[in-house]
């Protein structure tokens, strides 16, 4: 089986390809071509978000990729700022209209808190997230979405949804990379039959400048991105490396090597990644100005 055909089965029976193309920071006028190139190379899972400002272009890429719509898995995310039923419902319909797609394979809540509150507030918006979840459930029951999930949800956030809904999240998309491996959250999600996806698996590029990671990549005669993607792969996660460069797309899928158990343990214990300029983003510990 080739790597693009490998998948997990979500808790509602839908299959999700293990390797995805992430599209954060790819401009709307360039992302359609990136999607087409990725599909040509073999990618079958495309990840976007309302917050990325490129849903229109991703939709164009999906529609013009030259393969059947049902052969692609397309995911977007309800903006983190939306914490009410009507707002979420409206945003889901707007995403479908913008992308000119009849359905999405999955849509997830982008973050339990609005971005301006991340790393600044203890309010987890339990009631608001239940309302957004209800909108996602209704959209799924209406055939607009095939699966629904969450992103960056901690144990308490997951427990809140599971206590107030009959629908268990199908995925939890978590920041996971060498130097930041939230094992407890990964294990808790997986124990509840929630597939975990690793976003920013190359630490938004920071892994490229880490000497210990570079040395480990040299040991396996692979690139730092390949080592980083393989690491998340061996943790049993869906991996979402982002790039608009077809050469990088190809290289990111060349994972036919195995990291030893001892080296996996070493990589798991690494901490304190320096994100450089990217540390302004809330997902990397920064604070957004309101």
mmCIF file of N, CA and C in Angstrom, residues 199-267:
data_model
loop_
_atom_site.group_PDB
_atom_site.id
_atom_site.type_symbol
_atom_site.label_atom_id
_atom_site.label_comp_id
_atom_site.label_asym_id
_atom_site.label_seq_id
_atom_site.Cartn_x
_atom_site.Cartn_y
_atom_site.Cartn_z
ATOM 1 N N UNK A 199 -0.827 18.990 14.010
ATOM 2 C CA UNK A 199 -0.596 20.159 13.158
ATOM 3 C C UNK A 199 0.762 20.760 13.505
ATOM 4 N N UNK A 200 1.329 21.489 12.551
ATOM 5 C CA UNK A 200 2.693 22.044 12.662
ATOM 6 C C UNK A 200 3.706 20.966 13.062
ATOM 7 N N UNK A 201 3.751 19.838 12.330
ATOM 8 C CA UNK A 201 4.660 18.748 12.713
ATOM 9 C C UNK A 201 6.135 19.106 12.592
ATOM 10 N N UNK A 202 6.436 20.183 11.850
ATOM 11 C CA UNK A 202 7.844 20.607 11.718
ATOM 12 C C UNK A 202 8.067 21.869 12.572
ATOM 13 N N UNK A 203 7.127 22.076 13.528
ATOM 14 C CA UNK A 203 7.226 23.185 14.481
ATOM 15 C C UNK A 203 7.283 24.533 13.768
ATOM 16 N N UNK A 204 6.445 24.676 12.743
ATOM 17 C CA UNK A 204 6.399 25.908 11.942
ATOM 18 C C UNK A 204 7.804 26.263 11.435
ATOM 19 N N UNK A 205 8.571 25.213 11.106
ATOM 20 C CA UNK A 205 9.915 25.411 10.555
ATOM 21 C C UNK A 205 11.012 25.471 11.597
ATOM 22 N N UNK A 206 10.647 25.593 12.881
ATOM 23 C CA UNK A 206 11.663 25.740 13.932
ATOM 24 C C UNK A 206 12.548 24.499 14.062
ATOM 25 N N UNK A 207 11.987 23.335 13.718
ATOM 26 C CA UNK A 207 12.778 22.097 13.809
ATOM 27 C C UNK A 207 14.010 22.148 12.906
ATOM 28 N N UNK A 208 13.911 22.916 11.821
ATOM 29 C CA UNK A 208 15.015 23.006 10.859
ATOM 30 C C UNK A 208 16.283 23.603 11.481
ATOM 31 N N UNK A 209 16.111 24.339 12.568
ATOM 32 C CA UNK A 209 17.248 25.044 13.172
ATOM 33 C C UNK A 209 17.698 24.401 14.486
ATOM 34 N N UNK A 210 17.155 23.222 14.790
ATOM 35 C CA UNK A 210 17.479 22.549 16.044
ATOM 36 C C UNK A 210 18.588 21.521 15.806
ATOM 37 N N UNK A 211 19.715 21.717 16.464
ATOM 38 C CA UNK A 211 20.892 20.865 16.204
ATOM 39 C C UNK A 211 20.638 19.400 16.535
ATOM 40 N N UNK A 212 19.963 19.120 17.642
ATOM 41 C CA UNK A 212 19.716 17.723 18.035
ATOM 42 C C UNK A 212 18.835 17.020 17.003
ATOM 43 N N UNK A 213 17.844 17.739 16.498
ATOM 44 C CA UNK A 213 16.966 17.145 15.480
ATOM 45 C C UNK A 213 17.736 16.939 14.171
ATOM 46 N N UNK A 214 18.564 17.915 13.830
ATOM 47 C CA UNK A 214 19.374 17.787 12.607
ATOM 48 C C UNK A 214 20.297 16.562 12.686
ATOM 49 N N UNK A 215 20.903 16.365 13.850
ATOM 50 C CA UNK A 215 21.805 15.209 14.019
ATOM 51 C C UNK A 215 21.050 13.890 13.889
ATOM 52 N N UNK A 216 19.847 13.845 14.453
ATOM 53 C CA UNK A 216 19.047 12.623 14.365
ATOM 54 C C UNK A 216 18.628 12.369 12.912
ATOM 55 N N UNK A 217 18.279 13.422 12.195
ATOM 56 C CA UNK A 217 17.909 13.267 10.783
ATOM 57 C C UNK A 217 19.101 12.743 9.979
ATOM 58 N N UNK A 218 20.276 13.278 10.273
ATOM 59 C CA UNK A 218 21.502 12.816 9.589
ATOM 60 C C UNK A 218 21.730 11.331 9.836
ATOM 61 N N UNK A 219 21.462 10.896 11.048
ATOM 62 C CA UNK A 219 21.643 9.479 11.400
ATOM 63 C C UNK A 219 20.810 8.579 10.488
ATOM 64 N N UNK A 220 19.600 9.027 10.157
ATOM 65 C CA UNK A 220 18.704 8.228 9.312
ATOM 66 C C UNK A 220 18.835 8.576 7.825
ATOM 67 N N UNK A 221 19.753 9.526 7.530
ATOM 68 C CA UNK A 221 19.960 9.958 6.141
ATOM 69 C C UNK A 221 18.667 10.481 5.522
ATOM 70 N N UNK A 222 17.939 11.269 6.315
ATOM 71 C CA UNK A 222 16.702 11.896 5.838
ATOM 72 C C UNK A 222 16.751 13.385 6.188
ATOM 73 N N UNK A 223 15.802 14.143 5.674
ATOM 74 C CA UNK A 223 15.731 15.570 5.999
ATOM 75 C C UNK A 223 15.049 15.768 7.350
ATOM 76 N N UNK A 224 15.212 16.945 7.924
ATOM 77 C CA UNK A 224 14.528 17.270 9.184
ATOM 78 C C UNK A 224 13.010 17.162 9.031
ATOM 79 N N UNK A 225 12.404 17.706 7.952
ATOM 80 C CA UNK A 225 10.958 17.517 7.789
ATOM 81 C C UNK A 225 10.550 16.046 7.714
ATOM 82 N N UNK A 226 11.320 15.232 7.001
ATOM 83 C CA UNK A 226 10.977 13.807 6.910
ATOM 84 C C UNK A 226 11.032 13.141 8.282
ATOM 85 N N UNK A 227 12.076 13.433 9.056
ATOM 86 C CA UNK A 227 12.175 12.867 10.408
ATOM 87 C C UNK A 227 10.992 13.331 11.253
ATOM 88 N N UNK A 228 10.664 14.615 11.162
ATOM 89 C CA UNK A 228 9.592 15.190 11.974
ATOM 90 C C UNK A 228 8.235 14.581 11.625
ATOM 91 N N UNK A 229 7.976 14.398 10.334
ATOM 92 C CA UNK A 229 6.702 13.818 9.893
ATOM 93 C C UNK A 229 6.629 12.348 10.294
ATOM 94 N N UNK A 230 7.751 11.639 10.105
ATOM 95 C CA UNK A 230 7.784 10.217 10.481
ATOM 96 C C UNK A 230 7.572 10.041 11.989
ATOM 97 N N UNK A 231 8.097 10.970 12.779
ATOM 98 C CA UNK A 231 7.931 10.925 14.237
ATOM 99 C C UNK A 231 6.442 10.949 14.600
ATOM 100 N N UNK A 232 5.709 11.914 14.050
ATOM 101 C CA UNK A 232 4.276 12.007 14.343
ATOM 102 C C UNK A 232 3.532 10.786 13.795
ATOM 103 N N UNK A 233 3.961 10.317 12.640
ATOM 104 C CA UNK A 233 3.366 9.120 12.018
ATOM 105 C C UNK A 233 3.492 7.929 12.965
ATOM 106 N N UNK A 234 4.683 7.759 13.562
ATOM 107 C CA UNK A 234 4.898 6.612 14.449
ATOM 108 C C UNK A 234 4.191 6.759 15.798
ATOM 109 N N UNK A 235 3.750 7.970 16.116
ATOM 110 C CA UNK A 235 2.924 8.160 17.307
ATOM 111 C C UNK A 235 1.477 7.741 17.041
ATOM 112 N N UNK A 236 1.186 7.388 15.788
ATOM 113 C CA UNK A 236 -0.164 6.967 15.418
ATOM 114 C C UNK A 236 -1.099 8.124 15.126
ATOM 115 N N UNK A 237 -0.541 9.197 14.551
ATOM 116 C CA UNK A 237 -1.321 10.403 14.298
ATOM 117 C C UNK A 237 -1.495 10.658 12.805
ATOM 118 N N UNK A 238 -2.573 11.348 12.448
ATOM 119 C CA UNK A 238 -2.686 11.956 11.121
ATOM 120 C C UNK A 238 -1.691 13.115 11.119
ATOM 121 N N UNK A 239 -0.963 13.296 10.030
ATOM 122 C CA UNK A 239 0.065 14.345 9.991
ATOM 123 C C UNK A 239 -0.277 15.365 8.914
ATOM 124 N N UNK A 240 -0.142 16.680 9.281
ATOM 125 C CA UNK A 240 -0.566 17.758 8.378
ATOM 126 C C UNK A 240 0.562 18.728 8.055
ATOM 127 N N UNK A 241 1.608 18.280 7.353
ATOM 128 C CA UNK A 241 2.646 19.237 6.953
ATOM 129 C C UNK A 241 2.097 20.213 5.922
ATOM 130 N N UNK A 242 2.498 21.470 6.023
ATOM 131 C CA UNK A 242 1.981 22.468 5.081
ATOM 132 C C UNK A 242 3.091 22.946 4.151
ATOM 133 N N UNK A 243 2.773 23.042 2.883
ATOM 134 C CA UNK A 243 3.716 23.571 1.901
ATOM 135 C C UNK A 243 2.969 23.852 0.602
ATOM 136 N N UNK A 244 3.461 24.824 -0.143
ATOM 137 C CA UNK A 244 2.935 25.073 -1.486
ATOM 138 C C UNK A 244 3.916 24.575 -2.538
ATOM 139 N N UNK A 245 5.051 24.030 -2.100
ATOM 140 C CA UNK A 245 6.131 23.620 -2.998
ATOM 141 C C UNK A 245 5.999 22.134 -3.355
ATOM 142 N N UNK A 246 5.764 21.801 -4.627
ATOM 143 C CA UNK A 246 5.582 20.395 -5.006
ATOM 144 C C UNK A 246 6.767 19.500 -4.638
ATOM 145 N N UNK A 247 7.993 20.033 -4.725
ATOM 146 C CA UNK A 247 9.156 19.226 -4.334
ATOM 147 C C UNK A 247 9.086 18.851 -2.861
ATOM 148 N N UNK A 248 8.673 19.809 -2.044
ATOM 149 C CA UNK A 248 8.527 19.532 -0.613
ATOM 150 C C UNK A 248 7.371 18.563 -0.357
ATOM 151 N N UNK A 249 6.294 18.712 -1.133
ATOM 152 C CA UNK A 249 5.161 17.777 -0.993
ATOM 153 C C UNK A 249 5.624 16.341 -1.237
ATOM 154 N N UNK A 250 6.419 16.170 -2.287
ATOM 155 C CA UNK A 250 6.926 14.826 -2.608
ATOM 156 C C UNK A 250 7.827 14.308 -1.491
ATOM 157 N N UNK A 251 8.777 15.148 -1.078
ATOM 158 C CA UNK A 251 9.736 14.748 -0.038
ATOM 159 C C UNK A 251 9.021 14.424 1.279
ATOM 160 N N UNK A 252 7.982 15.202 1.603
ATOM 161 C CA UNK A 252 7.248 14.987 2.851
ATOM 162 C C UNK A 252 6.540 13.640 2.893
ATOM 163 N N UNK A 253 6.319 13.059 1.730
ATOM 164 C CA UNK A 253 5.635 11.764 1.654
ATOM 165 C C UNK A 253 6.611 10.591 1.572
ATOM 166 N N UNK A 254 7.907 10.887 1.567
ATOM 167 C CA UNK A 254 8.911 9.820 1.490
ATOM 168 C C UNK A 254 9.285 9.400 2.910
ATOM 169 N N UNK A 255 8.498 8.483 3.441
ATOM 170 C CA UNK A 255 8.620 8.101 4.854
ATOM 171 C C UNK A 255 8.947 6.622 5.029
ATOM 172 N N UNK A 256 9.607 6.038 4.007
ATOM 173 C CA UNK A 256 9.870 4.594 4.065
ATOM 174 C C UNK A 256 11.126 4.281 4.874
ATOM 175 N N UNK A 257 11.132 4.766 6.097
ATOM 176 C CA UNK A 257 12.184 4.412 7.061
ATOM 177 C C UNK A 257 11.506 4.344 8.417
ATOM 178 N N UNK A 258 12.173 3.762 9.388
ATOM 179 C CA UNK A 258 11.556 3.641 10.713
ATOM 180 C C UNK A 258 12.498 4.157 11.785
ATOM 181 N N UNK A 259 11.980 5.010 12.651
ATOM 182 C CA UNK A 259 12.758 5.520 13.784
ATOM 183 C C UNK A 259 12.735 4.445 14.872
ATOM 184 N N UNK A 260 13.889 4.104 15.407
ATOM 185 C CA UNK A 260 13.954 3.047 16.425
ATOM 186 C C UNK A 260 13.208 3.464 17.692
ATOM 187 N N UNK A 261 12.818 2.485 18.498
ATOM 188 C CA UNK A 261 12.119 2.776 19.759
ATOM 189 C C UNK A 261 12.972 3.675 20.651
ATOM 190 N N UNK A 262 14.259 3.401 20.688
ATOM 191 C CA UNK A 262 15.158 4.197 21.542
ATOM 192 C C UNK A 262 15.213 5.638 21.072
ATOM 193 N N UNK A 263 15.291 5.839 19.751
ATOM 194 C CA UNK A 263 15.342 7.206 19.227
ATOM 195 C C UNK A 263 13.997 7.908 19.365
ATOM 196 N N UNK A 264 12.899 7.161 19.239
ATOM 197 C CA UNK A 264 11.574 7.757 19.490
ATOM 198 C C UNK A 264 11.498 8.260 20.929
ATOM 199 N N UNK A 265 12.009 7.463 21.852
ATOM 200 C CA UNK A 265 11.988 7.867 23.273
ATOM 201 C C UNK A 265 12.819 9.134 23.479
ATOM 202 N N UNK A 266 13.971 9.194 22.819
ATOM 203 C CA UNK A 266 14.828 10.394 22.920
ATOM 204 C C UNK A 266 14.101 11.618 22.373
ATOM 205 N N UNK A 267 13.472 11.468 21.226
ATOM 206 C CA UNK A 267 12.765 12.587 20.597
ATOM 207 C C UNK A 267 11.570 13.031 21.435
#
